[in-house]
JSON list of C-alpha atoms in Angstrom, two decimals:
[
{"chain": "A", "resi": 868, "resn": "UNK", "atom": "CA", "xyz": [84.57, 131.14, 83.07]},
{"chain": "A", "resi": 869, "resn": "UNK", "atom": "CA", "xyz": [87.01, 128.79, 81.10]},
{"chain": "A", "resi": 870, "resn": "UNK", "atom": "CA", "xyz": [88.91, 127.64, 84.06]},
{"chain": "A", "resi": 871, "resn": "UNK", "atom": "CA", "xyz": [92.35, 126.08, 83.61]},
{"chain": "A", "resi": 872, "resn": "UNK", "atom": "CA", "xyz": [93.13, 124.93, 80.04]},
{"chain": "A", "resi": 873, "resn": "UNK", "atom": "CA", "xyz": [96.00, 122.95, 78.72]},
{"chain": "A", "resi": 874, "resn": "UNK", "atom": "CA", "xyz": [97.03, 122.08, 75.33]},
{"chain": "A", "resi": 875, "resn": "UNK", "atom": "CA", "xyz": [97.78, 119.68, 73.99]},
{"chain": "A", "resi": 876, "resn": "UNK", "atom": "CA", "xyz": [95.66, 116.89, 75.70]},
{"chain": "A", "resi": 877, "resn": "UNK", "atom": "CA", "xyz": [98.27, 114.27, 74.91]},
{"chain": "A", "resi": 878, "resn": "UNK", "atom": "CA", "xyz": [101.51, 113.91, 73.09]},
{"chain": "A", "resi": 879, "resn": "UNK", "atom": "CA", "xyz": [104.40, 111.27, 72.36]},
{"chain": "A", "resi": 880, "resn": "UNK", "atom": "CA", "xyz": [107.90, 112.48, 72.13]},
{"chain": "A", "resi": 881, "resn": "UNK", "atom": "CA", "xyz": [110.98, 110.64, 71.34]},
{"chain": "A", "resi": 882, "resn": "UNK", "atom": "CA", "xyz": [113.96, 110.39, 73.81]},
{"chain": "A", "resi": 883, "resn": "UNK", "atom": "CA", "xyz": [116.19, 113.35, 73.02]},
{"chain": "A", "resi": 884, "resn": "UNK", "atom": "CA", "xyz": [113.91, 115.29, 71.90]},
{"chain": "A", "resi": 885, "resn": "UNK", "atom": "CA", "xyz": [112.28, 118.33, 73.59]},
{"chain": "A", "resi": 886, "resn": "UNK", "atom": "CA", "xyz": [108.23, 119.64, 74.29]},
{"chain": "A", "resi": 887, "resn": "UNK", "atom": "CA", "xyz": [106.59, 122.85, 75.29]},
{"chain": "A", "resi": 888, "resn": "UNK", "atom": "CA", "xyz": [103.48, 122.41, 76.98]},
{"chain": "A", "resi": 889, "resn": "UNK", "atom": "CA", "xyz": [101.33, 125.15, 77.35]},
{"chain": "A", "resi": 890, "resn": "UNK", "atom": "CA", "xyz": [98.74, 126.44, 80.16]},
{"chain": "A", "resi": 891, "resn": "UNK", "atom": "CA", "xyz": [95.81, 129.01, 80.35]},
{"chain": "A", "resi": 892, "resn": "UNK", "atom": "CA", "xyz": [94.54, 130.28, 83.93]},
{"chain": "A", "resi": 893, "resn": "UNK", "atom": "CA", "xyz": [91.53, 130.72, 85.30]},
{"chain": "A", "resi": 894, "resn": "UNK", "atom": "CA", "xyz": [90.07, 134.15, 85.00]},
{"chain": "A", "resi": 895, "resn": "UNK", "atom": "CA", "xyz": [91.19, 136.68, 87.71]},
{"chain": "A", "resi": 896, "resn": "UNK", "atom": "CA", "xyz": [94.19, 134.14, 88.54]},
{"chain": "A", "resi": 897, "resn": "UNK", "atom": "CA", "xyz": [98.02, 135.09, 88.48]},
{"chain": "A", "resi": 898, "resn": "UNK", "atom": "CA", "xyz": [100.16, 132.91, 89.44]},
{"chain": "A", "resi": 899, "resn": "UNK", "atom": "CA", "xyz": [100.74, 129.40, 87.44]},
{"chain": "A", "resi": 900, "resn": "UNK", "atom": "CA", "xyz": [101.92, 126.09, 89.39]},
{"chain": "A", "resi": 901, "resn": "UNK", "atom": "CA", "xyz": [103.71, 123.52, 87.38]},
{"chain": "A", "resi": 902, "resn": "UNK", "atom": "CA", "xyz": [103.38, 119.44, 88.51]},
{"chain": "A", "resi": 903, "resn": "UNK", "atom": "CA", "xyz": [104.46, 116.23, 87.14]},
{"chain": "A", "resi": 904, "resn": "UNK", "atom": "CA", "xyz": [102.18, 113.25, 87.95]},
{"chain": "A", "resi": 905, "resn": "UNK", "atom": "CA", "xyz": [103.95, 109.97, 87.21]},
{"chain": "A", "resi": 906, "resn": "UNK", "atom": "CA", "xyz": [101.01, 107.27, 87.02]},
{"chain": "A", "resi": 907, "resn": "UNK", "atom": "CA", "xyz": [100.31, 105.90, 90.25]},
{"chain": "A", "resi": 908, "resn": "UNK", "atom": "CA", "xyz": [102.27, 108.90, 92.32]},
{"chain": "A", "resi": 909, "resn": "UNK", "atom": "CA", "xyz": [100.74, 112.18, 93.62]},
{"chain": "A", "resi": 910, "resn": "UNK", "atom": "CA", "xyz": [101.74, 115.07, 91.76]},
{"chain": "A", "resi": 911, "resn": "UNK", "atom": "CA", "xyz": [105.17, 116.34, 92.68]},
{"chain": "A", "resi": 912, "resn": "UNK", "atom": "CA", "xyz": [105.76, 120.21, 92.19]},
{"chain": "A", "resi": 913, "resn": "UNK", "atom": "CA", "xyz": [108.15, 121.25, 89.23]},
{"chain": "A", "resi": 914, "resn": "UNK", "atom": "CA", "xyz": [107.83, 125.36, 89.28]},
{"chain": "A", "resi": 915, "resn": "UNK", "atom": "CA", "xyz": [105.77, 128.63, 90.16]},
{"chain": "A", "resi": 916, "resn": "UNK", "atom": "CA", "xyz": [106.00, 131.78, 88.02]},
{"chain": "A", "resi": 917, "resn": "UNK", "atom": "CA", "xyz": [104.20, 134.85, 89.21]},
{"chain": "A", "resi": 918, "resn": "UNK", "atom": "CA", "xyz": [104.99, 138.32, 87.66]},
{"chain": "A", "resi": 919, "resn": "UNK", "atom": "CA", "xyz": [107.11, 136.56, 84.48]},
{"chain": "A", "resi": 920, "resn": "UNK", "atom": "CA", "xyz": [109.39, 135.57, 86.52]},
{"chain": "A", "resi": 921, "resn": "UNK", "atom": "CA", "xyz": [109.94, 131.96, 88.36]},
{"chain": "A", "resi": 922, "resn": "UNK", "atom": "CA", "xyz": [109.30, 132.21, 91.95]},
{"chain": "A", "resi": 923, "resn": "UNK", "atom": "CA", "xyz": [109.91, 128.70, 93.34]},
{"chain": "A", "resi": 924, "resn": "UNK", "atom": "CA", "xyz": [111.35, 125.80, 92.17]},
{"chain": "A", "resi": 925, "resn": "UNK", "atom": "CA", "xyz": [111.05, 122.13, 93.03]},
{"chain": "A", "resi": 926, "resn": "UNK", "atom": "CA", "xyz": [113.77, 118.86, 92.89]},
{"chain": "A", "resi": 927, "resn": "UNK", "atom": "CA", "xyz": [113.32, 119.44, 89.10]},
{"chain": "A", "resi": 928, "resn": "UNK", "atom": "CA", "xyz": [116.71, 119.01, 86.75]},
{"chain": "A", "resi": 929, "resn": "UNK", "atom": "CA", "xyz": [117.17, 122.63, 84.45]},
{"chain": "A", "resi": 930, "resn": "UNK", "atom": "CA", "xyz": [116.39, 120.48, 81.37]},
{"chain": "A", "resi": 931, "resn": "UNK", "atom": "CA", "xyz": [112.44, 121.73, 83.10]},
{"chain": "A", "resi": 932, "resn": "UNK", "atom": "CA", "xyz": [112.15, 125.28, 82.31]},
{"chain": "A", "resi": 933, "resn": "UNK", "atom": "CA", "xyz": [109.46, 127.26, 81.80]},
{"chain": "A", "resi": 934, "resn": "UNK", "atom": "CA", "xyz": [107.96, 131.17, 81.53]},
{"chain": "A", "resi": 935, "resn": "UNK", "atom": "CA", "xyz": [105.01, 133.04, 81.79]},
{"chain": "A", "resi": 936, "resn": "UNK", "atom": "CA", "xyz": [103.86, 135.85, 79.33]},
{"chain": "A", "resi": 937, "resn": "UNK", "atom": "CA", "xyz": [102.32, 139.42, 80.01]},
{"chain": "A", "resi": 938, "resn": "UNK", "atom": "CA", "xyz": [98.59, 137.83, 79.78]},
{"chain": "A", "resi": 939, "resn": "UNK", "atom": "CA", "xyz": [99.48, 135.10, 82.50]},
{"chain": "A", "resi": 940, "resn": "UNK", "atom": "CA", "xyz": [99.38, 131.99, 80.64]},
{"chain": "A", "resi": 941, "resn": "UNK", "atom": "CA", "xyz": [102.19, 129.83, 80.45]},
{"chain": "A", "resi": 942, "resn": "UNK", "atom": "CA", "xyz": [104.99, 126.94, 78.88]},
{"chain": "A", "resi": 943, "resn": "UNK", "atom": "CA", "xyz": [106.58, 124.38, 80.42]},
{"chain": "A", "resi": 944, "resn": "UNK", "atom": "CA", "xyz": [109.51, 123.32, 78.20]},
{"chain": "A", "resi": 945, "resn": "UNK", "atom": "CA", "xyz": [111.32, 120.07, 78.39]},
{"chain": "A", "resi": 946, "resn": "UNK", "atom": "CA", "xyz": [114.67, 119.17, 76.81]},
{"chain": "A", "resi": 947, "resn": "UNK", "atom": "CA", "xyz": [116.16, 115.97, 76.16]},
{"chain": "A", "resi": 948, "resn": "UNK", "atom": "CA", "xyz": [113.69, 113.56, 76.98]},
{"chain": "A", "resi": 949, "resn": "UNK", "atom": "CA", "xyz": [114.13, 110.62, 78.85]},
{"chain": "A", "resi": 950, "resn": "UNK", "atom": "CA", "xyz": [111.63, 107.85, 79.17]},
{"chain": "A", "resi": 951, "resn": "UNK", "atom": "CA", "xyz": [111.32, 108.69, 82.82]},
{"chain": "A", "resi": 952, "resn": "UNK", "atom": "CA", "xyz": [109.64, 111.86, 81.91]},
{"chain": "A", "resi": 953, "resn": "UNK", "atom": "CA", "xyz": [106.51, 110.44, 80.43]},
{"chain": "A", "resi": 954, "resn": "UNK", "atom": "CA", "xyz": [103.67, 111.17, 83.25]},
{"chain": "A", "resi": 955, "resn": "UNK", "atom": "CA", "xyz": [100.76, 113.55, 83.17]},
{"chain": "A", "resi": 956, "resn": "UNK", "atom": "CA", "xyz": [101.73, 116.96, 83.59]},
{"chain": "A", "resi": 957, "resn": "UNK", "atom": "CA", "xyz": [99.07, 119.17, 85.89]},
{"chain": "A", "resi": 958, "resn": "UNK", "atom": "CA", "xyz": [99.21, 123.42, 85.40]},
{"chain": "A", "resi": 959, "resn": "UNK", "atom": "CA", "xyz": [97.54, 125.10, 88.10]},
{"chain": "A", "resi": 960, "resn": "UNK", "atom": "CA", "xyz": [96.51, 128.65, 88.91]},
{"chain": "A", "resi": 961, "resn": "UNK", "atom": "CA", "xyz": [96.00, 131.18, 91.84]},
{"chain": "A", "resi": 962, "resn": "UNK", "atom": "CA", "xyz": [96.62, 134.36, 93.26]},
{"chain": "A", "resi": 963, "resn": "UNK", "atom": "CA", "xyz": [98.31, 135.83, 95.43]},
{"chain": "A", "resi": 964, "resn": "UNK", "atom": "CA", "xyz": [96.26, 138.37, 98.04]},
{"chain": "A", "resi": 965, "resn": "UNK", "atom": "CA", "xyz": [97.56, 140.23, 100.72]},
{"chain": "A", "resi": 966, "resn": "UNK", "atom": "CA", "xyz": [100.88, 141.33, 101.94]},
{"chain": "A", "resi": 967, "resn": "UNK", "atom": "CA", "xyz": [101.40, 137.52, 103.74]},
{"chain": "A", "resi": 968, "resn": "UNK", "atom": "CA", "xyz": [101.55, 136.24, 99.97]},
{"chain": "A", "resi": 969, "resn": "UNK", "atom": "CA", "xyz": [99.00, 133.77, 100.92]},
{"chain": "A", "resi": 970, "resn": "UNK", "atom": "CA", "xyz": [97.95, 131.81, 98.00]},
{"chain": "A", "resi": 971, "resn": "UNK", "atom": "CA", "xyz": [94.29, 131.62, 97.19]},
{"chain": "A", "resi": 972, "resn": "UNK", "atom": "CA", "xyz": [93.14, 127.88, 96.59]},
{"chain": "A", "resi": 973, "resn": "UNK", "atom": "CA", "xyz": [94.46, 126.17, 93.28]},
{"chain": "A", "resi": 974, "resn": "UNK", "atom": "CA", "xyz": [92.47, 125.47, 90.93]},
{"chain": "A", "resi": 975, "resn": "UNK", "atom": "CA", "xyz": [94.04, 122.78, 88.17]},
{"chain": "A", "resi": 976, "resn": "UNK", "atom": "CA", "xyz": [93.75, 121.79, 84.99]},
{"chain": "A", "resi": 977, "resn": "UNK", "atom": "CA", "xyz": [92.44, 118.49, 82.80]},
{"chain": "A", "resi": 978, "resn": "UNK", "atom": "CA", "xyz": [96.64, 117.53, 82.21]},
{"chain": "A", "resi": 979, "resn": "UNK", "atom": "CA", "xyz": [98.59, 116.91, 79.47]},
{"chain": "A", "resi": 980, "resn": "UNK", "atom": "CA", "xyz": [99.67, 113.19, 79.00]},
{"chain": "A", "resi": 981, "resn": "UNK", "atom": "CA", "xyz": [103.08, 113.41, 77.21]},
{"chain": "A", "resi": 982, "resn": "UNK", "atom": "CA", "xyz": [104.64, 109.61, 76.26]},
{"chain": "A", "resi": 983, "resn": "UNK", "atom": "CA", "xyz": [108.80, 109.71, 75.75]},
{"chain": "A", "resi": 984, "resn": "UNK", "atom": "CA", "xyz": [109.25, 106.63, 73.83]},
{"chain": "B", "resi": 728, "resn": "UNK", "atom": "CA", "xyz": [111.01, 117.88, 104.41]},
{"chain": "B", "resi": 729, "resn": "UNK", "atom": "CA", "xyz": [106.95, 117.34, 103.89]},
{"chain": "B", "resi": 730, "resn": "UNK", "atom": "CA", "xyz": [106.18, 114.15, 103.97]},
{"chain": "B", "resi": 731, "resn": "UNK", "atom": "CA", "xyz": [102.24, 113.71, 103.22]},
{"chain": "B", "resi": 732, "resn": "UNK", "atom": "CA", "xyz": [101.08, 109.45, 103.39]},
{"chain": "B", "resi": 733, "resn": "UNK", "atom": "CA", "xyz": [97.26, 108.38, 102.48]},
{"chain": "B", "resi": 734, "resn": "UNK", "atom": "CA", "xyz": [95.70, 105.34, 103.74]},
{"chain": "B", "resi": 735, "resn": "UNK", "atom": "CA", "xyz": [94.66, 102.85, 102.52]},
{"chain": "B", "resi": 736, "resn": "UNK", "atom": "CA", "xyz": [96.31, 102.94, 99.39]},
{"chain": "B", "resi": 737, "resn": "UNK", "atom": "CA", "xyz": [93.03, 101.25, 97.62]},
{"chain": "B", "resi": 738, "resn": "UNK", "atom": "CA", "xyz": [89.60, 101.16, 99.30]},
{"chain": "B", "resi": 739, "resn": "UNK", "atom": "CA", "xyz": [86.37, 98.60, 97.69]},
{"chain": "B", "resi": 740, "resn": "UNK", "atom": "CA", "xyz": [83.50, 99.19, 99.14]},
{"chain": "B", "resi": 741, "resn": "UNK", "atom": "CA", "xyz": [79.19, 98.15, 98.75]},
{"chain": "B", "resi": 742, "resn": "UNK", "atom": "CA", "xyz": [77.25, 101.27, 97.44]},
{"chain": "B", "resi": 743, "resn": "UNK", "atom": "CA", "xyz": [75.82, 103.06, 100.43]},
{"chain": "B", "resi": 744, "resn": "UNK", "atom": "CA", "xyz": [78.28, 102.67, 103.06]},
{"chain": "B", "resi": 745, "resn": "UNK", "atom": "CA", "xyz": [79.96, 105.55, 105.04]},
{"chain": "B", "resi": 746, "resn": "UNK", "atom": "CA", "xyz": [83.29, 105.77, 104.62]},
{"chain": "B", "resi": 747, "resn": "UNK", "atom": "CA", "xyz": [86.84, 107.58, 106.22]},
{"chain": "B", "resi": 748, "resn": "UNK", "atom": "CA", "xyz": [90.56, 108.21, 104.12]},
{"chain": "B", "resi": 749, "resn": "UNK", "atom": "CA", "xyz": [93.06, 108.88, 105.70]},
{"chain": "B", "resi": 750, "resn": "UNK", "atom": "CA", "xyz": [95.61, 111.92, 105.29]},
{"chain": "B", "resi": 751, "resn": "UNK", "atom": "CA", "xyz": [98.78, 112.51, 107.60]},
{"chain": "B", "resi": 752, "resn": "UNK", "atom": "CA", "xyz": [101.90, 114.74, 107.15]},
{"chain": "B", "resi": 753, "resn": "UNK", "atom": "CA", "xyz": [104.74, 115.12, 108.94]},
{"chain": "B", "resi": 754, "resn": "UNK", "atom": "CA", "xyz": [105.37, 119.17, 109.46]},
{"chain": "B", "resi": 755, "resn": "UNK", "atom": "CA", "xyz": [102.39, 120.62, 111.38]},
{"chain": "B", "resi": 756, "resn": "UNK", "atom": "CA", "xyz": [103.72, 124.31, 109.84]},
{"chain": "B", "resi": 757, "resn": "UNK", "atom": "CA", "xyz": [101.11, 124.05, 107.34]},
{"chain": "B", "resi": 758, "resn": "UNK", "atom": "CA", "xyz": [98.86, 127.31, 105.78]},
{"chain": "B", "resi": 759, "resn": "UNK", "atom": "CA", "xyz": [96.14, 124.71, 104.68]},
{"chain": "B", "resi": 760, "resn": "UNK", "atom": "CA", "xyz": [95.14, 121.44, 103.35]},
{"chain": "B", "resi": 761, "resn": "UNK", "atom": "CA", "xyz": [93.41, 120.62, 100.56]},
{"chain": "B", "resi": 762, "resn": "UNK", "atom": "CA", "xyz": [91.28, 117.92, 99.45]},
{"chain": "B", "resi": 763, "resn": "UNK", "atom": "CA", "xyz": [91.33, 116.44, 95.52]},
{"chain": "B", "resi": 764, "resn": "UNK", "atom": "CA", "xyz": [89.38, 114.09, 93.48]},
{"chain": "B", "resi": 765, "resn": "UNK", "atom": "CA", "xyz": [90.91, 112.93, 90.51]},
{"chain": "B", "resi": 766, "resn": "UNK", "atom": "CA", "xyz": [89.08, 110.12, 87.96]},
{"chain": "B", "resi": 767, "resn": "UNK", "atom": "CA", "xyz": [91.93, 108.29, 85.79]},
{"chain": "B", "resi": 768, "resn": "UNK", "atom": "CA", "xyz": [93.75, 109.97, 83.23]},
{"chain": "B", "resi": 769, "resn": "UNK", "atom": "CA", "xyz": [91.88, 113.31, 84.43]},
{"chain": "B", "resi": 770, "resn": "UNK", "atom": "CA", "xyz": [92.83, 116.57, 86.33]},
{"chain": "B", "resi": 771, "resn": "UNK", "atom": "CA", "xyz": [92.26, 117.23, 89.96]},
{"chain": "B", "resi": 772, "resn": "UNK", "atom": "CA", "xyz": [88.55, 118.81, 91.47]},
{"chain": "B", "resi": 773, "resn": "UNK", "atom": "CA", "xyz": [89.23, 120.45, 94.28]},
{"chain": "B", "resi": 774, "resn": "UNK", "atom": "CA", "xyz": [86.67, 119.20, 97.17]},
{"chain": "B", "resi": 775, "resn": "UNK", "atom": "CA", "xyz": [87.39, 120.40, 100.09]},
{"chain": "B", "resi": 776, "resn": "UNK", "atom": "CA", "xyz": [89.88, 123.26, 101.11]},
{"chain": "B", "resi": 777, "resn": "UNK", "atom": "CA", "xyz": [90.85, 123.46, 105.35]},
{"chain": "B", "resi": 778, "resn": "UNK", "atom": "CA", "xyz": [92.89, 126.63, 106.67]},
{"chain": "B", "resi": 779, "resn": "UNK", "atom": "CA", "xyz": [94.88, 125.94, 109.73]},
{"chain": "B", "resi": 780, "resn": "UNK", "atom": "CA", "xyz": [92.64, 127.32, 111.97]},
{"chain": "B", "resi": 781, "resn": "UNK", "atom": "CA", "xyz": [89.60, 125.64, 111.54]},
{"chain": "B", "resi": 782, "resn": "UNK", "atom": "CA", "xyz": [88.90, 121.85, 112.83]},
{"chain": "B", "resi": 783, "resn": "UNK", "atom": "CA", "xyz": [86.71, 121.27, 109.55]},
{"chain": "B", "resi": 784, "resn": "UNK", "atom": "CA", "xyz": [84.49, 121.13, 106.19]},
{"chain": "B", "resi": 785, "resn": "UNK", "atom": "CA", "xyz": [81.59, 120.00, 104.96]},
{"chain": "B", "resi": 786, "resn": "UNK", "atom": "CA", "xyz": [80.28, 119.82, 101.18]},
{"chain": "B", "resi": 787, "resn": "UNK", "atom": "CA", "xyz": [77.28, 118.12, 100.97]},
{"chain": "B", "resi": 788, "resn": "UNK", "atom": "CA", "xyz": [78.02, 114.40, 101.84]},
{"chain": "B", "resi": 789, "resn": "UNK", "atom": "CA", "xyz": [81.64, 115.05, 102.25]},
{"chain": "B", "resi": 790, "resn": "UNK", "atom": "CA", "xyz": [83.36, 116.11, 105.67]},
{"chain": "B", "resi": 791, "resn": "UNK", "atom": "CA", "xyz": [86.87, 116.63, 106.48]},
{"chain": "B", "resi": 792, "resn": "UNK", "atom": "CA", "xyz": [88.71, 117.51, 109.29]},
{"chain": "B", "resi": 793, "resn": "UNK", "atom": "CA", "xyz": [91.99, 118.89, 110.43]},
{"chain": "B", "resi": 794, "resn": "UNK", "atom": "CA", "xyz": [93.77, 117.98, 113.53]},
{"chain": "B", "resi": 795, "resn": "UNK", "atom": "CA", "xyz": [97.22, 120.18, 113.03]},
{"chain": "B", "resi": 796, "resn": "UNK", "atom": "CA", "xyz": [98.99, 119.13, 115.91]},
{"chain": "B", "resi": 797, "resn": "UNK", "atom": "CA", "xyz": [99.14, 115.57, 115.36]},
{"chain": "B", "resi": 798, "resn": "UNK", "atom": "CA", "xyz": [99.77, 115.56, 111.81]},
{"chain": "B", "resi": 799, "resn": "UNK", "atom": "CA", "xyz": [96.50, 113.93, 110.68]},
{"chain": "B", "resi": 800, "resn": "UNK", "atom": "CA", "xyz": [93.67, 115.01, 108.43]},
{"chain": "B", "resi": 801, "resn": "UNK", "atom": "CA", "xyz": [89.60, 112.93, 107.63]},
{"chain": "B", "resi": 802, "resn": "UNK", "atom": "CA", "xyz": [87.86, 112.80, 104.57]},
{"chain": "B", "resi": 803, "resn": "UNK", "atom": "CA", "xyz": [84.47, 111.17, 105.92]},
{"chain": "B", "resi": 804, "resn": "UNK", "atom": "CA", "xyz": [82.25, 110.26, 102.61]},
{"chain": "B", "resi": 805, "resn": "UNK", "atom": "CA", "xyz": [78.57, 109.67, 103.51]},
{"chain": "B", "resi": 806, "resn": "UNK", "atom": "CA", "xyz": [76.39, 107.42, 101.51]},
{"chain": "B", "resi": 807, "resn": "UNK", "atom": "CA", "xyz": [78.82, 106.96, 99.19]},
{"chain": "B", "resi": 808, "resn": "UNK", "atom": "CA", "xyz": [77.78, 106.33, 95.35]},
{"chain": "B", "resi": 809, "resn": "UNK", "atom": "CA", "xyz": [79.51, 104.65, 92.41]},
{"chain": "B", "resi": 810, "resn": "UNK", "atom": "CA", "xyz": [79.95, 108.25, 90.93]},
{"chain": "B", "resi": 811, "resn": "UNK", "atom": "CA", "xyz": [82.28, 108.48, 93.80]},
{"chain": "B", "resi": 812, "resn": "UNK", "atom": "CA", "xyz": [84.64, 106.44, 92.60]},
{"chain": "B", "resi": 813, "resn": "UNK", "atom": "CA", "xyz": [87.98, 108.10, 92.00]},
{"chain": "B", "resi": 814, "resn": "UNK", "atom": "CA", "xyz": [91.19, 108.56, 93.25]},
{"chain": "B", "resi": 815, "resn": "UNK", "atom": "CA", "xyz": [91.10, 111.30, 96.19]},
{"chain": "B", "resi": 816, "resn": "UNK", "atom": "CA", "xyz": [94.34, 112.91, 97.02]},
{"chain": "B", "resi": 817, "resn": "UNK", "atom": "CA", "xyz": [95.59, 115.43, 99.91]},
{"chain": "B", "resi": 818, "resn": "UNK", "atom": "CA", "xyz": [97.84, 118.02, 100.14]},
{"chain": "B", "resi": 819, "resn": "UNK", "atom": "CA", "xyz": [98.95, 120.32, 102.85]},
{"chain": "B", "resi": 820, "resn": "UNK", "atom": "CA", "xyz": [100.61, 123.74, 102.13]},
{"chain": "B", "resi": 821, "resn": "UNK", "atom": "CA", "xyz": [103.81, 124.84, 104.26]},
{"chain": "B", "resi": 822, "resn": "UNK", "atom": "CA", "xyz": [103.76, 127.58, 106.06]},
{"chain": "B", "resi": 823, "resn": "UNK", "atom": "CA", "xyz": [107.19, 128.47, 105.72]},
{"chain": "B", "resi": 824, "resn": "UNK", "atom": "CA", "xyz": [109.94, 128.62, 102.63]},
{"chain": "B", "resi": 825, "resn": "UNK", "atom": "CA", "xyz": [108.22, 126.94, 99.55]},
{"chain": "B", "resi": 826, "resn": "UNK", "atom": "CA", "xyz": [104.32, 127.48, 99.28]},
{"chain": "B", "resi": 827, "resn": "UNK", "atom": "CA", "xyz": [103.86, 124.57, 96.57]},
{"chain": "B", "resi": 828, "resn": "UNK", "atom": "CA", "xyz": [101.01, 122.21, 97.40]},
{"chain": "B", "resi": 829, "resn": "UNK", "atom": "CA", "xyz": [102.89, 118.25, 98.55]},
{"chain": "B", "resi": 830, "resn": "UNK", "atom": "CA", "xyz": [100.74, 115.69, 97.78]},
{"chain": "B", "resi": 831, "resn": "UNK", "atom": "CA", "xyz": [99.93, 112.02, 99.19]},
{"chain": "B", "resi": 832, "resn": "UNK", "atom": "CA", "xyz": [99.67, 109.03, 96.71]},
{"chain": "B", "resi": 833, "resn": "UNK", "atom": "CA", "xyz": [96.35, 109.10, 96.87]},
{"chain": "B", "resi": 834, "resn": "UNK", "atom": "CA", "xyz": [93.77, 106.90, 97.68]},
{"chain": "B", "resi": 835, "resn": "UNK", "atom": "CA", "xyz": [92.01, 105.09, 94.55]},
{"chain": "B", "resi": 836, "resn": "UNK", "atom": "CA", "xyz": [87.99, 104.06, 95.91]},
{"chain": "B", "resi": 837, "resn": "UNK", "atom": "CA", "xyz": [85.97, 101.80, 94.10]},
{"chain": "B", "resi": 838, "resn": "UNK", "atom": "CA", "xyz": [81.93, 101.98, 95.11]},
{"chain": "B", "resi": 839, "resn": "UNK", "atom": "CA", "xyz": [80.25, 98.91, 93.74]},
{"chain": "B", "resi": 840, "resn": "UNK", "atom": "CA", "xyz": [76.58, 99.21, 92.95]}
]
């Protein structure tokens, strides 16, 4: 089992300018948590999609927007960088059981570092 | 709102001594609470998972506990090693409305050999 990937591993951006990360989930997993880590900071939550469709949403501007595809995995784009959105960005995955929706434990992945310079 | 504080913020400590971080958070409404090791520039490792209706876990020399009603959560580290240094973060997840994990800042350990 692969676990969580992310691609890319790191990336620098320009301000302006706009990135699509992108996130695997673990095997068996449906459900895809988005979080932005800024460096010293716990992650803060940015968006869940489950079912293609965004289920929650955190105190995230709309330039963060994301979807999820038929297989599960997932983007997280971001338009018009500004420097304040350079920070490691965390994908995790899950799934839902039972009719309580009760989340299974999250499992995350390694992060992609993305620079806005 | 969640609020979710860690501390200390930074711990040092000789190889071999036992050791407690400290989690608390301010709505006891919680489905769980997690426990997270991250090493710099790395993802999170899940250690230690707590529903709200047990008291605690153990993983080998780790041990946490979960008082719900006052807020407050124990990661006890036995013997700790220098592969134990790391950052180790909590996060409790609400009950209610939004299900997304809320994380402390973390608390960064050093073990020195």
């Amino acid at each position: 089992d692969a676990g969580v990937t992310q691609s890319p591993t790191h990336l620098i951006k320009t301000r302006g300018q706009q990135v699509t990360l992108r996130c695997s989930p673990k095997s068996g997993h449906d459900t895809v948590s988005w979080y932005q880590q800024a460096l010293g900071q716990g992650p803060q939550f940015i968006f869940q999609y489950y079912e293609e469709e965004e289920r929650q949403r955190g105190n995230f501007p709309d330039r963060f927007s994301g979807h999820q595809f038929p297989n599960y995995s997932s983007e997280l784009n971001v338009n018009a960088l500004l420097l304040g959105d350079s920070a490691l960005y965390l994908c995790a995955s899950s799934r839902y059981v039972g009719l309580a929706e009760a989340l299974t434990e999250q499992y995350f992945g390694p992060g992609t570092r993305l620079t806005v310079t | 709102k969640q609020e979710v504080t860690q501390i200390p913020a930074a711990l040092s400590v000789p190889e071999g001594e036992n050791l407690v971080l400290n989690c608390s958070f301010t709505d006891s409404a919680i489905y769980n609470l997690q426990w997270f090791r991250q090493d710099p520039g790395k993802g999170l490792t899940s250690l230690l998972l707590i529903q709200s209706s047990q008291r605690e876990q153990t993983s080998g020399r780790l041990n946490a506990s979960l008082d719900k009603s006052s807020g407050r959560s124990t990661l006890y580290i036995a013997a700790s090693q220098p592969g134990d240094s790391a950052t180790y973060l909590c996060a409790v997840r609400p009950r209610t409305g939004r299900r997304a994990l809320t994380f402390g800042s973390g608390t960064r350990l050093q073990v020195q050999p």
